[in-house]
Amino acid sequence: GQSLEQPSEVTAVEGAIVQINCTYQTSGFYGLSWYQQHDGGAPTFLSYNALDGLEETGRFSSFLSRSDSYGYLLLQELQMKDSASYFCAVRVGEGTGANNLFFGTGTRLTVIP
Amino acid sequence: DAGITQSPRHKVTETGTPVTLRCHQTENHRYMYWYRQDPGHGLRLIHYSYGVKDTDKGEVSDGYSVSRSKTEDFLLTLESATSSQTSVYFCAISETVNEQFFGPGTRLTVL
């Protein structure tokens, strides 16, 4: 089976940096993704890491360590609009389910002035 | 934004009735997925499709069936709705391993 752990809530100040961690235990592993979801909205893709290391996309970066079964999402220069839920998801499948994702329960980020 | 629509967007139904949710895409993506989202559980995969008429079960498939007769449409059917199926249902599509695009969601209430 699969299990992912991420903090349920994080609060940070506008302009600051916040890191959201994700640890996973899976029967197979092909990559770690991050999605953002605002209240009432649909999840939207942020990043995907298949290899160890840091991927940077603007203010957001994502890190993966396959040996530690661990990744994190780093948000810099926080803005009020970054208040949302953030989900990590692992790609565990192969064959017809190769693109399937298993999601964590999400971290609710609140940005305060 | 990827062209994905879901219908209906909201539905209230009674226990024991069949319900069909529709997902329609204009992106010609091969893979389509149905998820449900409940507080404390994140997104859980119900069924997925890897081509026309090719579908398979996900993590929480009991009580649900799907069909995909055309590339653009993926239907989710609750054969006999129960209160435990009250949830928000999201359809998603993908063509690569990197990214799934999600529809706006359907809020289903089973009384």
GROMACS .gro file of N, CA and C in nm, chain A residues 1-4 24-32 48 66 69 89-94 97-98 100-102:
model
   81
    1GLY      N    1   0.082  -0.120   0.000
    1GLY     CA    2   0.000   0.000   0.000
    1GLY      C    3   0.085   0.124   0.000
    2GLN      N    4   0.016   0.237  -0.002
    2GLN     CA    5   0.084   0.367  -0.005
    2GLN      C    6   0.042   0.451   0.115
    3SER      N    7   0.136   0.528   0.167
    3SER     CA    8   0.100   0.628   0.267
    3SER      C    9   0.188   0.749   0.249
    4LEU      N   10   0.128   0.866   0.262
    4LEU     CA   11   0.200   0.992   0.254
    4LEU      C   12   0.167   1.072   0.379
   24TYR      N   13   0.691   0.971   0.232
   24TYR     CA   14   0.606   0.871   0.169
   24TYR      C   15   0.660   0.730   0.194
   25GLN      N   16   0.567   0.638   0.195
   25GLN     CA   17   0.599   0.495   0.195
   25GLN      C   18   0.514   0.431   0.088
   26THR      N   19   0.578   0.379  -0.015
   26THR     CA   20   0.504   0.326  -0.128
   26THR      C   21   0.565   0.194  -0.173
   27SER      N   22   0.484   0.115  -0.241
   27SER     CA   23   0.532  -0.013  -0.293
   27SER      C   24   0.616   0.007  -0.417
   28GLY      N   25   0.601   0.117  -0.482
   28GLY     CA   26   0.682   0.153  -0.598
   28GLY      C   27   0.686   0.304  -0.602
   29PHE      N   28   0.785   0.359  -0.670
   29PHE     CA   29   0.794   0.505  -0.674
   29PHE      C   30   0.853   0.548  -0.807
   30TYR      N   31   0.782   0.642  -0.871
   30TYR     CA   32   0.831   0.694  -0.998
   30TYR      C   33   0.844   0.846  -0.996
   31GLY      N   34   0.783   0.913  -0.899
   31GLY     CA   35   0.795   1.058  -0.895
   31GLY      C   36   0.703   1.119  -0.792
   32LEU      N   37   0.735   1.244  -0.753
   32LEU     CA   38   0.657   1.317  -0.653
   32LEU      C   39   0.606   1.446  -0.716
   48TYR      N   40   0.678   1.859  -1.048
   48TYR     CA   41   0.697   1.714  -1.051
   48TYR      C   42   0.845   1.686  -1.043
   66ARG      N   43   1.504   1.057  -0.294
   66ARG     CA   44   1.448   0.923  -0.308
   66ARG      C   45   1.502   0.830  -0.199
   69SER      N   46   1.296   0.895   0.100
   69SER     CA   47   1.151   0.893   0.076
   69SER      C   48   1.088   1.023   0.125
   89ALA      N   49   0.178   1.422  -0.402
   89ALA     CA   50   0.121   1.303  -0.465
   89ALA      C   51   0.234   1.222  -0.525
   90VAL      N   52   0.227   1.091  -0.509
   90VAL     CA   53   0.332   1.005  -0.564
   90VAL      C   54   0.277   0.930  -0.685
   91ARG      N   55   0.364   0.912  -0.781
   91ARG     CA   56   0.332   0.828  -0.897
   91ARG      C   57   0.390   0.692  -0.869
   92VAL      N   58   0.302   0.594  -0.856
   92VAL     CA   59   0.347   0.462  -0.813
   92VAL      C   60   0.323   0.355  -0.917
   93GLY      N   61   0.249   0.389  -1.021
   93GLY     CA   62   0.201   0.287  -1.112
   93GLY      C   63   0.296   0.252  -1.224
   94GLU      N   64   0.264   0.146  -1.290
   94GLU     CA   65   0.330   0.107  -1.413
   94GLU      C   66   0.226   0.039  -1.499
   97GLY      N   67  -0.162   0.184  -1.545
   97GLY     CA   68  -0.175   0.281  -1.435
   97GLY      C   69  -0.051   0.364  -1.415
   98ALA      N   70   0.032   0.376  -1.517
   98ALA     CA   71   0.161   0.442  -1.502
   98ALA      C   72   0.149   0.586  -1.458
  100ASN      N   73  -0.097   0.709  -1.274
  100ASN     CA   74  -0.184   0.725  -1.157
  100ASN      C   75  -0.109   0.790  -1.042
  101LEU      N   76  -0.182   0.875  -0.969
  101LEU     CA   77  -0.127   0.944  -0.854
  101LEU      C   78  -0.197   0.901  -0.726
  102PHE      N   79  -0.117   0.893  -0.619
  102PHE     CA   80  -0.172   0.870  -0.485
  102PHE      C   81  -0.145   0.997  -0.406
   0.00000   0.00000   0.00000
